[in-house]
Amino acid sequence: MDYDLTRLGTREFEHLTQALALQVLGPGVQTFGDGPDGGREAEFRGEMRYPLPSPDGPWSGFGVLQSKFLQRPKGTNPDTKWFIGIVRAELRQWANAKSKRVRKGALPDYLLFATNVVLSPDPVTGGVDLFNRVVQDLVTELELDVKGCDVWHFDQICRYLDLYPNVRQTYSALITPGDVLFRLQELLQGTASELGGLLANHSSKELATDQWVKLGQAGEADNERLPLAELAIDPIASYADPDGSHEKVSTVRHILLHGDSILRPSRQTETPPYVALIGGPGQGKSTVSQILCQAYRVALLKEATDRLDVDTADIVQTFNDEMRRIGLTLPAARRWPIRINLSEYADAVARGESISLLRYFADQISRRTPDITPNQLRSWLKAWPWLVVLDGLDEVASPQARDAVMERVNDFIIDARSVDADLLIVATSRPQGYREEFSPRRYVHMRLEPLDTTYAVSYAKQLTQLRHSGDPDTAERVLERLAEAAEDELTARLMATPLQVTIMAILLERRQRVPQQRYRLFSDYYQTIYNREASKTGPVAKLIDDYRTTINHLHERVGLFLQVQAERAGDSDAVLSKDQLSQITIRYLQDEGYDDTLGDALAARIVDAAMRRLILLVPRKQECVGFDVRSLQEFMAARAIVAADADQTSGLLKTIATSAHWRNTWLLAAGCIFHERPYFRDRLVTLLDEIQAADELSLFLKPASSLAVDLLGDDVAAQAPRFLRSFTKHAVELLDEPMEEFEGYEFSDALWSVAEADNASRAAIEQAILKTLPSGGHGAVNALSFLKMHWDGQEGKLAYAVKRGLDKYGRADGGLVSYIGCTLLDHQFLISGLNDKTIKLAYSSFWEVVEPFIDVSEIPNGREILNRLFSGVNVGFFITPTGHEVAVSANYDGDGQRIEEMARPGVSDALIAAAEDLPVELWMVRYQLRRVCQSFHERRPAGVALLRSASEYGELASLLPEDVPD
């Protein structure tokens, strides 16, 4: 078979030739990794098994393999000319006594070139003969003491791939020409070779299903479908290189390029093989994963369109064309993709099913393509590269469910490594409550950046032109209004996510301008959709128009109950049954004074409408309803909370204040207060004080400060300077504590923006910075590291204070605190683990380091509990030039068992006391103790207690099983 070597790229072609050298030449081959190669991809010494047969016998001595890859072949003659030119240049380099390769190493006895270029075998004019003549003439001319020189060209490499199936299989997704899934029996052996037709069939079905972006995912009542390919964008994400530097890249392009590498454990590099994509509500995490899977499906099926039905072939062509529009090309490595919703998987696990991830994959595939077994998939995993998308860890709120899911994900990774699988995993989560469950040792963390204005307007233009392709006047009007919105600072900041841009574009179809605050954006959108549905003809529209209060109440109650339900194990993918919806509706109508006959009849009409679609409530599963978008569910839950009386609202907000699962709901409720309940604003500020001082754990973690950061980021008080300054004063308290990576980004962005907008807030931030730095303790280290990572080198009104602080306490010789804060503590660098080639670490047990600072006398069996809590955790120490041992890394990965240990009486108090007593050299240990406490604090369930604490929600509490604990 002839193979498509051009798909390999330079790096993988080098690796392929190294693998062949090990097979063909023998065990005396030493290969080299990425980087400057000194004119060689491999060396070989001693007697080789090559060439055989040969009248002069096999090579014996020292030799060098050099790979020369041509990315875009043009034809045999020009390609041969290119290769011969490369060979001439290489021989002259070997003859140059001043060249680095000659100075640092001996001249080889044998030179072996490998190229993907086709060299004709014609004995007179062919490329092989020309190569031999050129080499012989130049060796003589340059007086090179070379015993032999040979070339592996395209045809020779193809024959070697035929001979060595283990090498061929490693690269099969890159080198196999044509319709790969339909040719598996030519490529693979065993069970996997029988799967081609089934997997092609499954990929075709998934391609058709995933071709749409449903505007129902933004709450669009008509559930209008638009082609994903024509609406796709490639958002920007930032990530940390292994050396600690930060890069911004196009997310899809970067992941596809990463996937073009061989990611087998046997080929492991310093860069983690998997990707964790972190982004806030509506930032497009799921859409990115959808585009990635579609790209790989198209790559698999593109050469097999003659075997596909007409509709599928059209989807393949359209997606391929639209990828070019956004600057993307199809991946070279034709990975087989599979995407799962982690909340659905969590529910399957919580139902008591002992279900591995591989078995779940098989079950999901078998729903549409029968007869796929886990054993077949295991063979397929070993034989062929995969993309696995694990979407929505944040939607798995229950600590037990999340830990069970992560345990099975890690089991799957272990199983994949045991068969040396070429596996790319892309996992997604919101940053709220994310504590690096996807370990940085395995996952590169990419943070989705807010859309800049230009990108947002471009996306809105695509959306508007698609929605109004037959109405250019409307499209032009909407685009003009969007352009005006982009020029206003506050509305432009709302255009930070695809979801919010979509909502704005729909709003501007019927109004001149959009709101300037996130809660109002959702509220006005809901009212716009409601009014549009009510203005239609027919009995459902009349029902909607006549019973607005009832239907509003129903949306709010359903949103709140589903948000509670999603927090429980087994109900992550929350839905409400028809019977439950009926109970809520009947109870409300009874409270409104309807008699049983009229109330039951009206409730039946409303519930029947909801089973088809009622504004934002949509059919989900069998005889159930829910919301298509979690942000809309959270919006309705927020309205339900604020609908209670002032005292109850205050208590409810306090109940959910520390929960990561409820964070977006809390913020939307605060937005509702500022927009619709102005009398409650001062109470909200007081509430932050109460949340911050609730107990010792809150004083340590400062949850109200985190809430204040998010309130600033949401622009809740942008037009109320008094409250803006109150939130700022709460937020700056976080400067005293080491922050998680994503928490630090949000803190940086929010405070920088508010400093630019309000002079008094800027002064408060400056004062906090210049007050914290001289303290000489953990707060000073944190402030220095934070300022250096996030704000050093910035320009703006706050920059001068930052520069003064860094000059005085950082860049000057500020002693140990300065050394730690500004030399070692780049968060991403440390959290990901230091590069041992740069800094040598000495490791100690975390428990041994912490034990001298912990009083276990108040904890029953305290020593055993704390020992279990930190079992297997190590701390890395670096010896400074002044002889101090500084803790600079720790490998703590929280899990459910440790969360349970944290819940024992006295444990959190002991950890807080230890954190306060740690010397500044153990800053990273304090960071990890705070992180452990945060995981415990924000993952405690709050929803059931919320329902049972307020008489307002009696009918919702009655829907809960009686044995559900608070």
PDB file of N, CA and C in Angstrom, residues 471-552:
ATOM      1  N   ASP A 471     -34.445  38.617   4.916  1.00  0.00           N
ATOM      2  CA  ASP A 471     -34.929  39.942   5.309  1.00  0.00           C
ATOM      3  C   ASP A 471     -33.725  40.853   5.566  1.00  0.00           C
ATOM      4  N   PRO A 472     -33.067  41.319   4.509  1.00  0.00           N
ATOM      5  CA  PRO A 472     -31.844  42.110   4.674  1.00  0.00           C
ATOM      6  C   PRO A 472     -32.065  43.413   5.441  1.00  0.00           C
ATOM      7  N   ASP A 473     -33.262  43.988   5.372  1.00  0.00           N
ATOM      8  CA  ASP A 473     -33.515  45.234   6.095  1.00  0.00           C
ATOM      9  C   ASP A 473     -33.432  45.014   7.610  1.00  0.00           C
ATOM     10  N   THR A 474     -34.056  43.932   8.080  1.00  0.00           N
ATOM     11  CA  THR A 474     -33.987  43.621   9.510  1.00  0.00           C
ATOM     12  C   THR A 474     -32.552  43.329   9.928  1.00  0.00           C
ATOM     13  N   ALA A 475     -31.858  42.560   9.113  1.00  0.00           N
ATOM     14  CA  ALA A 475     -30.465  42.242   9.427  1.00  0.00           C
ATOM     15  C   ALA A 475     -29.629  43.516   9.551  1.00  0.00           C
ATOM     16  N   GLU A 476     -29.808  44.430   8.619  1.00  0.00           N
ATOM     17  CA  GLU A 476     -29.037  45.675   8.652  1.00  0.00           C
ATOM     18  C   GLU A 476     -29.381  46.498   9.888  1.00  0.00           C
ATOM     19  N   ARG A 477     -30.654  46.540  10.257  1.00  0.00           N
ATOM     20  CA  ARG A 477     -31.080  47.316  11.419  1.00  0.00           C
ATOM     21  C   ARG A 477     -30.474  46.743  12.708  1.00  0.00           C
ATOM     22  N   VAL A 478     -30.499  45.422  12.831  1.00  0.00           N
ATOM     23  CA  VAL A 478     -29.944  44.784  14.029  1.00  0.00           C
ATOM     24  C   VAL A 478     -28.439  45.039  14.120  1.00  0.00           C
ATOM     25  N   LEU A 479     -27.756  44.940  12.998  1.00  0.00           N
ATOM     26  CA  LEU A 479     -26.307  45.133  13.004  1.00  0.00           C
ATOM     27  C   LEU A 479     -25.928  46.565  13.352  1.00  0.00           C
ATOM     28  N   GLU A 480     -26.705  47.515  12.894  1.00  0.00           N
ATOM     29  CA  GLU A 480     -26.445  48.915  13.249  1.00  0.00           C
ATOM     30  C   GLU A 480     -26.592  49.112  14.760  1.00  0.00           C
ATOM     31  N   ARG A 481     -27.615  48.508  15.334  1.00  0.00           N
ATOM     32  CA  ARG A 481     -27.831  48.638  16.776  1.00  0.00           C
ATOM     33  C   ARG A 481     -26.745  47.916  17.576  1.00  0.00           C
ATOM     34  N   LEU A 482     -26.295  46.779  17.072  1.00  0.00           N
ATOM     35  CA  LEU A 482     -25.197  46.077  17.730  1.00  0.00           C
ATOM     36  C   LEU A 482     -23.916  46.900  17.697  1.00  0.00           C
ATOM     37  N   ALA A 483     -23.659  47.536  16.570  1.00  0.00           N
ATOM     38  CA  ALA A 483     -22.473  48.386  16.455  1.00  0.00           C
ATOM     39  C   ALA A 483     -22.529  49.523  17.468  1.00  0.00           C
ATOM     40  N   GLU A 484     -23.711  50.108  17.664  1.00  0.00           N
ATOM     41  CA  GLU A 484     -23.876  51.172  18.667  1.00  0.00           C
ATOM     42  C   GLU A 484     -23.638  50.614  20.073  1.00  0.00           C
ATOM     43  N   ALA A 485     -24.158  49.417  20.332  1.00  0.00           N
ATOM     44  CA  ALA A 485     -23.961  48.801  21.650  1.00  0.00           C
ATOM     45  C   ALA A 485     -22.480  48.544  21.920  1.00  0.00           C
ATOM     46  N   ALA A 486     -21.753  48.179  20.886  1.00  0.00           N
ATOM     47  CA  ALA A 486     -20.328  47.884  21.051  1.00  0.00           C
ATOM     48  C   ALA A 486     -19.521  49.124  21.395  1.00  0.00           C
ATOM     49  N   GLU A 487     -20.053  50.299  21.094  1.00  0.00           N
ATOM     50  CA  GLU A 487     -19.340  51.538  21.375  1.00  0.00           C
ATOM     51  C   GLU A 487     -19.565  52.029  22.797  1.00  0.00           C
ATOM     52  N   ASP A 488     -20.565  51.487  23.480  1.00  0.00           N
ATOM     53  CA  ASP A 488     -20.824  51.846  24.866  1.00  0.00           C
ATOM     54  C   ASP A 488     -20.060  50.881  25.776  1.00  0.00           C
ATOM     55  N   GLU A 489     -19.297  51.421  26.722  1.00  0.00           N
ATOM     56  CA  GLU A 489     -18.405  50.588  27.520  1.00  0.00           C
ATOM     57  C   GLU A 489     -19.144  49.480  28.266  1.00  0.00           C
ATOM     58  N   LEU A 490     -20.271  49.802  28.893  1.00  0.00           N
ATOM     59  CA  LEU A 490     -20.968  48.804  29.699  1.00  0.00           C
ATOM     60  C   LEU A 490     -21.646  47.746  28.846  1.00  0.00           C
ATOM     61  N   THR A 491     -22.321  48.153  27.780  1.00  0.00           N
ATOM     62  CA  THR A 491     -22.955  47.141  26.921  1.00  0.00           C
ATOM     63  C   THR A 491     -21.902  46.332  26.177  1.00  0.00           C
ATOM     64  N   ALA A 492     -20.775  46.966  25.854  1.00  0.00           N
ATOM     65  CA  ALA A 492     -19.698  46.214  25.188  1.00  0.00           C
ATOM     66  C   ALA A 492     -19.177  45.112  26.099  1.00  0.00           C
ATOM     67  N   ARG A 493     -19.112  45.376  27.410  1.00  0.00           N
ATOM     68  CA  ARG A 493     -18.636  44.347  28.342  1.00  0.00           C
ATOM     69  C   ARG A 493     -19.618  43.187  28.444  1.00  0.00           C
ATOM     70  N   LEU A 494     -20.899  43.455  28.148  1.00  0.00           N
ATOM     71  CA  LEU A 494     -21.873  42.368  28.135  1.00  0.00           C
ATOM     72  C   LEU A 494     -21.709  41.447  26.930  1.00  0.00           C
ATOM     73  N   MET A 495     -20.975  41.910  25.921  1.00  0.00           N
ATOM     74  CA  MET A 495     -20.799  41.118  24.699  1.00  0.00           C
ATOM     75  C   MET A 495     -19.616  40.156  24.833  1.00  0.00           C
ATOM     76  N   ALA A 496     -19.384  39.675  26.058  1.00  0.00           N
ATOM     77  CA  ALA A 496     -18.191  38.886  26.336  1.00  0.00           C
ATOM     78  C   ALA A 496     -18.364  37.406  26.059  1.00  0.00           C
ATOM     79  N   THR A 497     -19.606  36.928  25.897  1.00  0.00           N
ATOM     80  CA  THR A 497     -19.834  35.504  25.662  1.00  0.00           C
ATOM     81  C   THR A 497     -20.774  35.315  24.479  1.00  0.00           C
ATOM     82  N   PRO A 498     -20.638  34.207  23.754  1.00  0.00           N
ATOM     83  CA  PRO A 498     -21.557  33.942  22.635  1.00  0.00           C
ATOM     84  C   PRO A 498     -23.017  33.907  23.067  1.00  0.00           C
ATOM     85  N   LEU A 499     -23.314  33.367  24.263  1.00  0.00           N
ATOM     86  CA  LEU A 499     -24.699  33.322  24.727  1.00  0.00           C
ATOM     87  C   LEU A 499     -25.263  34.727  24.864  1.00  0.00           C
ATOM     88  N   GLN A 500     -24.515  35.625  25.492  1.00  0.00           N
ATOM     89  CA  GLN A 500     -25.020  36.977  25.716  1.00  0.00           C
ATOM     90  C   GLN A 500     -25.088  37.776  24.414  1.00  0.00           C
ATOM     91  N   VAL A 501     -24.164  37.528  23.494  1.00  0.00           N
ATOM     92  CA  VAL A 501     -24.254  38.178  22.183  1.00  0.00           C
ATOM     93  C   VAL A 501     -25.507  37.698  21.455  1.00  0.00           C
ATOM     94  N   THR A 502     -25.808  36.411  21.552  1.00  0.00           N
ATOM     95  CA  THR A 502     -27.014  35.873  20.919  1.00  0.00           C
ATOM     96  C   THR A 502     -28.266  36.528  21.489  1.00  0.00           C
ATOM     97  N   ILE A 503     -28.323  36.638  22.801  1.00  0.00           N
ATOM     98  CA  ILE A 503     -29.478  37.274  23.438  1.00  0.00           C
ATOM     99  C   ILE A 503     -29.598  38.728  22.999  1.00  0.00           C
ATOM    100  N   MET A 504     -28.488  39.449  22.960  1.00  0.00           N
ATOM    101  CA  MET A 504     -28.514  40.848  22.542  1.00  0.00           C
ATOM    102  C   MET A 504     -29.022  40.982  21.113  1.00  0.00           C
ATOM    103  N   ALA A 505     -28.548  40.113  20.225  1.00  0.00           N
ATOM    104  CA  ALA A 505     -28.973  40.187  18.822  1.00  0.00           C
ATOM    105  C   ALA A 505     -30.474  39.952  18.683  1.00  0.00           C
ATOM    106  N   ILE A 506     -31.009  39.021  19.478  1.00  0.00           N
ATOM    107  CA  ILE A 506     -32.448  38.757  19.424  1.00  0.00           C
ATOM    108  C   ILE A 506     -33.234  39.928  20.014  1.00  0.00           C
ATOM    109  N   LEU A 507     -32.742  40.511  21.110  1.00  0.00           N
ATOM    110  CA  LEU A 507     -33.416  41.674  21.692  1.00  0.00           C
ATOM    111  C   LEU A 507     -33.474  42.838  20.716  1.00  0.00           C
ATOM    112  N   LEU A 508     -32.376  43.049  19.987  1.00  0.00           N
ATOM    113  CA  LEU A 508     -32.288  44.220  19.113  1.00  0.00           C
ATOM    114  C   LEU A 508     -33.119  44.073  17.840  1.00  0.00           C
ATOM    115  N   GLU A 509     -33.740  42.949  17.662  1.00  0.00           N
ATOM    116  CA  GLU A 509     -34.685  42.831  16.561  1.00  0.00           C
ATOM    117  C   GLU A 509     -35.944  43.669  16.826  1.00  0.00           C
ATOM    118  N   ARG A 510     -36.231  43.924  18.112  1.00  0.00           N
ATOM    119  CA  ARG A 510     -37.494  44.568  18.463  1.00  0.00           C
ATOM    120  C   ARG A 510     -37.315  45.838  19.293  1.00  0.00           C
ATOM    121  N   ARG A 511     -36.072  46.203  19.597  1.00  0.00           N
ATOM    122  CA  ARG A 511     -35.861  47.388  20.414  1.00  0.00           C
ATOM    123  C   ARG A 511     -34.596  48.110  19.977  1.00  0.00           C
ATOM    124  N   GLN A 512     -34.466  49.351  20.411  1.00  0.00           N
ATOM    125  CA  GLN A 512     -33.382  50.206  19.932  1.00  0.00           C
ATOM    126  C   GLN A 512     -32.059  49.921  20.637  1.00  0.00           C
ATOM    127  N   ARG A 513     -32.113  49.570  21.909  1.00  0.00           N
ATOM    128  CA  ARG A 513     -30.886  49.381  22.672  1.00  0.00           C
ATOM    129  C   ARG A 513     -31.063  48.235  23.667  1.00  0.00           C
ATOM    130  N   VAL A 514     -29.935  47.781  24.212  1.00  0.00           N
ATOM    131  CA  VAL A 514     -29.964  46.660  25.148  1.00  0.00           C
ATOM    132  C   VAL A 514     -29.571  47.152  26.535  1.00  0.00           C
ATOM    133  N   PRO A 515     -29.891  46.368  27.585  1.00  0.00           N
ATOM    134  CA  PRO A 515     -29.511  46.764  28.949  1.00  0.00           C
ATOM    135  C   PRO A 515     -27.994  46.767  29.133  1.00  0.00           C
ATOM    136  N   GLN A 516     -27.568  47.328  30.258  1.00  0.00           N
ATOM    137  CA  GLN A 516     -26.145  47.421  30.544  1.00  0.00           C
ATOM    138  C   GLN A 516     -25.716  46.498  31.679  1.00  0.00           C
ATOM    139  N   GLN A 517     -26.608  45.638  32.118  1.00  0.00           N
ATOM    140  CA  GLN A 517     -26.299  44.768  33.252  1.00  0.00           C
ATOM    141  C   GLN A 517     -26.855  43.367  32.968  1.00  0.00           C
ATOM    142  N   ARG A 518     -26.138  42.360  33.446  1.00  0.00           N
ATOM    143  CA  ARG A 518     -26.412  40.994  33.018  1.00  0.00           C
ATOM    144  C   ARG A 518     -27.801  40.526  33.430  1.00  0.00           C
ATOM    145  N   TYR A 519     -28.223  40.806  34.666  1.00  0.00           N
ATOM    146  CA  TYR A 519     -29.552  40.377  35.066  1.00  0.00           C
ATOM    147  C   TYR A 519     -30.609  40.994  34.155  1.00  0.00           C
ATOM    148  N   ARG A 520     -30.491  42.280  33.870  1.00  0.00           N
ATOM    149  CA  ARG A 520     -31.479  42.942  33.020  1.00  0.00           C
ATOM    150  C   ARG A 520     -31.479  42.357  31.610  1.00  0.00           C
ATOM    151  N   LEU A 521     -30.313  41.929  31.150  1.00  0.00           N
ATOM    152  CA  LEU A 521     -30.247  41.313  29.827  1.00  0.00           C
ATOM    153  C   LEU A 521     -31.118  40.060  29.788  1.00  0.00           C
ATOM    154  N   PHE A 522     -30.973  39.212  30.812  1.00  0.00           N
ATOM    155  CA  PHE A 522     -31.796  38.004  30.872  1.00  0.00           C
ATOM    156  C   PHE A 522     -33.267  38.342  31.081  1.00  0.00           C
ATOM    157  N   SER A 523     -33.530  39.310  31.951  1.00  0.00           N
ATOM    158  CA  SER A 523     -34.916  39.667  32.251  1.00  0.00           C
ATOM    159  C   SER A 523     -35.635  40.227  31.021  1.00  0.00           C
ATOM    160  N   ASP A 524     -34.976  41.153  30.348  1.00  0.00           N
ATOM    161  CA  ASP A 524     -35.602  41.731  29.159  1.00  0.00           C
ATOM    162  C   ASP A 524     -35.764  40.694  28.053  1.00  0.00           C
ATOM    163  N   TYR A 525     -34.821  39.796  27.975  1.00  0.00           N
ATOM    164  CA  TYR A 525     -34.911  38.733  26.974  1.00  0.00           C
ATOM    165  C   TYR A 525     -36.119  37.843  27.236  1.00  0.00           C
ATOM    166  N   TYR A 526     -36.290  37.465  28.517  1.00  0.00           N
ATOM    167  CA  TYR A 526     -37.440  36.634  28.867  1.00  0.00           C
ATOM    168  C   TYR A 526     -38.741  37.345  28.510  1.00  0.00           C
ATOM    169  N   GLN A 527     -38.833  38.619  28.826  1.00  0.00           N
ATOM    170  CA  GLN A 527     -40.053  39.368  28.524  1.00  0.00           C
ATOM    171  C   GLN A 527     -40.270  39.493  27.010  1.00  0.00           C
ATOM    172  N   THR A 528     -39.192  39.648  26.264  1.00  0.00           N
ATOM    173  CA  THR A 528     -39.311  39.744  24.804  1.00  0.00           C
ATOM    174  C   THR A 528     -39.855  38.446  24.218  1.00  0.00           C
ATOM    175  N   ILE A 529     -39.284  37.323  24.656  1.00  0.00           N
ATOM    176  CA  ILE A 529     -39.766  36.022  24.177  1.00  0.00           C
ATOM    177  C   ILE A 529     -41.219  35.814  24.604  1.00  0.00           C
ATOM    178  N   TYR A 530     -41.536  36.192  25.841  1.00  0.00           N
ATOM    179  CA  TYR A 530     -42.899  36.019  26.346  1.00  0.00           C
ATOM    180  C   TYR A 530     -43.882  36.832  25.494  1.00  0.00           C
ATOM    181  N   ASN A 531     -43.565  38.102  25.275  1.00  0.00           N
ATOM    182  CA  ASN A 531     -44.486  38.961  24.515  1.00  0.00           C
ATOM    183  C   ASN A 531     -44.666  38.463  23.087  1.00  0.00           C
ATOM    184  N   ARG A 532     -43.600  37.964  22.512  1.00  0.00           N
ATOM    185  CA  ARG A 532     -43.713  37.456  21.144  1.00  0.00           C
ATOM    186  C   ARG A 532     -44.640  36.252  21.078  1.00  0.00           C
ATOM    187  N   GLU A 533     -44.508  35.353  22.048  1.00  0.00           N
ATOM    188  CA  GLU A 533     -45.375  34.167  22.062  1.00  0.00           C
ATOM    189  C   GLU A 533     -46.822  34.548  22.348  1.00  0.00           C
ATOM    190  N   ALA A 534     -46.994  35.540  23.234  1.00  0.00           N
ATOM    191  CA  ALA A 534     -48.359  35.960  23.580  1.00  0.00           C
ATOM    192  C   ALA A 534     -49.057  36.666  22.435  1.00  0.00           C
ATOM    193  N   SER A 535     -48.278  37.243  21.526  1.00  0.00           N
ATOM    194  CA  SER A 535     -48.877  37.996  20.417  1.00  0.00           C
ATOM    195  C   SER A 535     -49.298  37.113  19.255  1.00  0.00           C
ATOM    196  N   LYS A 536     -48.980  35.828  19.316  1.00  0.00           N
ATOM    197  CA  LYS A 536     -49.373  34.921  18.247  1.00  0.00           C
ATOM    198  C   LYS A 536     -50.865  34.589  18.344  1.00  0.00           C
ATOM    199  N   THR A 537     -51.366  33.908  17.348  1.00  0.00           N
ATOM    200  CA  THR A 537     -52.772  33.481  17.361  1.00  0.00           C
ATOM    201  C   THR A 537     -52.868  32.060  17.906  1.00  0.00           C
ATOM    202  N   GLY A 538     -54.047  31.697  18.335  1.00  0.00           N
ATOM    203  CA  GLY A 538     -54.280  30.337  18.781  1.00  0.00           C
ATOM    204  C   GLY A 538     -54.497  30.252  20.282  1.00  0.00           C
ATOM    205  N   PRO A 539     -55.015  29.137  20.758  1.00  0.00           N
ATOM    206  CA  PRO A 539     -55.374  28.975  22.174  1.00  0.00           C
ATOM    207  C   PRO A 539     -54.164  29.032  23.120  1.00  0.00           C
ATOM    208  N   VAL A 540     -53.005  28.503  22.705  1.00  0.00           N
ATOM    209  CA  VAL A 540     -51.830  28.538  23.586  1.00  0.00           C
ATOM    210  C   VAL A 540     -51.367  29.971  23.787  1.00  0.00           C
ATOM    211  N   ALA A 541     -51.346  30.770  22.718  1.00  0.00           N
ATOM    212  CA  ALA A 541     -50.954  32.171  22.840  1.00  0.00           C
ATOM    213  C   ALA A 541     -51.915  32.923  23.763  1.00  0.00           C
ATOM    214  N   LYS A 542     -53.204  32.654  23.649  1.00  0.00           N
ATOM    215  CA  LYS A 542     -54.176  33.309  24.533  1.00  0.00           C
ATOM    216  C   LYS A 542     -53.947  32.891  25.990  1.00  0.00           C
ATOM    217  N   LEU A 543     -53.657  31.602  26.195  1.00  0.00           N
ATOM    218  CA  LEU A 543     -53.361  31.106  27.543  1.00  0.00           C
ATOM    219  C   LEU A 543     -52.153  31.849  28.123  1.00  0.00           C
ATOM    220  N   ILE A 544     -51.113  31.991  27.314  1.00  0.00           N
ATOM    221  CA  ILE A 544     -49.897  32.688  27.752  1.00  0.00           C
ATOM    222  C   ILE A 544     -50.202  34.139  28.095  1.00  0.00           C
ATOM    223  N   ASP A 545     -51.006  34.782  27.280  1.00  0.00           N
ATOM    224  CA  ASP A 545     -51.314  36.204  27.485  1.00  0.00           C
ATOM    225  C   ASP A 545     -52.218  36.409  28.704  1.00  0.00           C
ATOM    226  N   ASP A 546     -53.149  35.518  28.902  1.00  0.00           N
ATOM    227  CA  ASP A 546     -54.130  35.690  29.977  1.00  0.00           C
ATOM    228  C   ASP A 546     -53.555  35.350  31.356  1.00  0.00           C
ATOM    229  N   TYR A 547     -52.597  34.460  31.433  1.00  0.00           N
ATOM    230  CA  TYR A 547     -52.132  33.955  32.730  1.00  0.00           C
ATOM    231  C   TYR A 547     -50.626  34.207  32.929  1.00  0.00           C
ATOM    232  N   ARG A 548     -50.205  35.436  32.690  1.00  0.00           N
ATOM    233  CA  ARG A 548     -48.794  35.798  32.801  1.00  0.00           C
ATOM    234  C   ARG A 548     -48.252  35.528  34.209  1.00  0.00           C
ATOM    235  N   THR A 549     -48.985  35.962  35.223  1.00  0.00           N
ATOM    236  CA  THR A 549     -48.495  35.803  36.593  1.00  0.00           C
ATOM    237  C   THR A 549     -48.293  34.330  36.922  1.00  0.00           C
ATOM    238  N   THR A 550     -49.241  33.513  36.531  1.00  0.00           N
ATOM    239  CA  THR A 550     -49.133  32.071  36.798  1.00  0.00           C
ATOM    240  C   THR A 550     -47.940  31.459  36.077  1.00  0.00           C
ATOM    241  N   ILE A 551     -47.768  31.804  34.820  1.00  0.00           N
ATOM    242  CA  ILE A 551     -46.684  31.209  34.026  1.00  0.00           C
ATOM    243  C   ILE A 551     -45.327  31.734  34.487  1.00  0.00           C
ATOM    244  N   ASN A 552     -45.255  33.005  34.885  1.00  0.00           N
ATOM    245  CA  ASN A 552     -44.012  33.524  35.469  1.00  0.00           C
ATOM    246  C   ASN A 552     -43.659  32.760  36.746  1.00  0.00           C
TER     247      ASN A 552
END
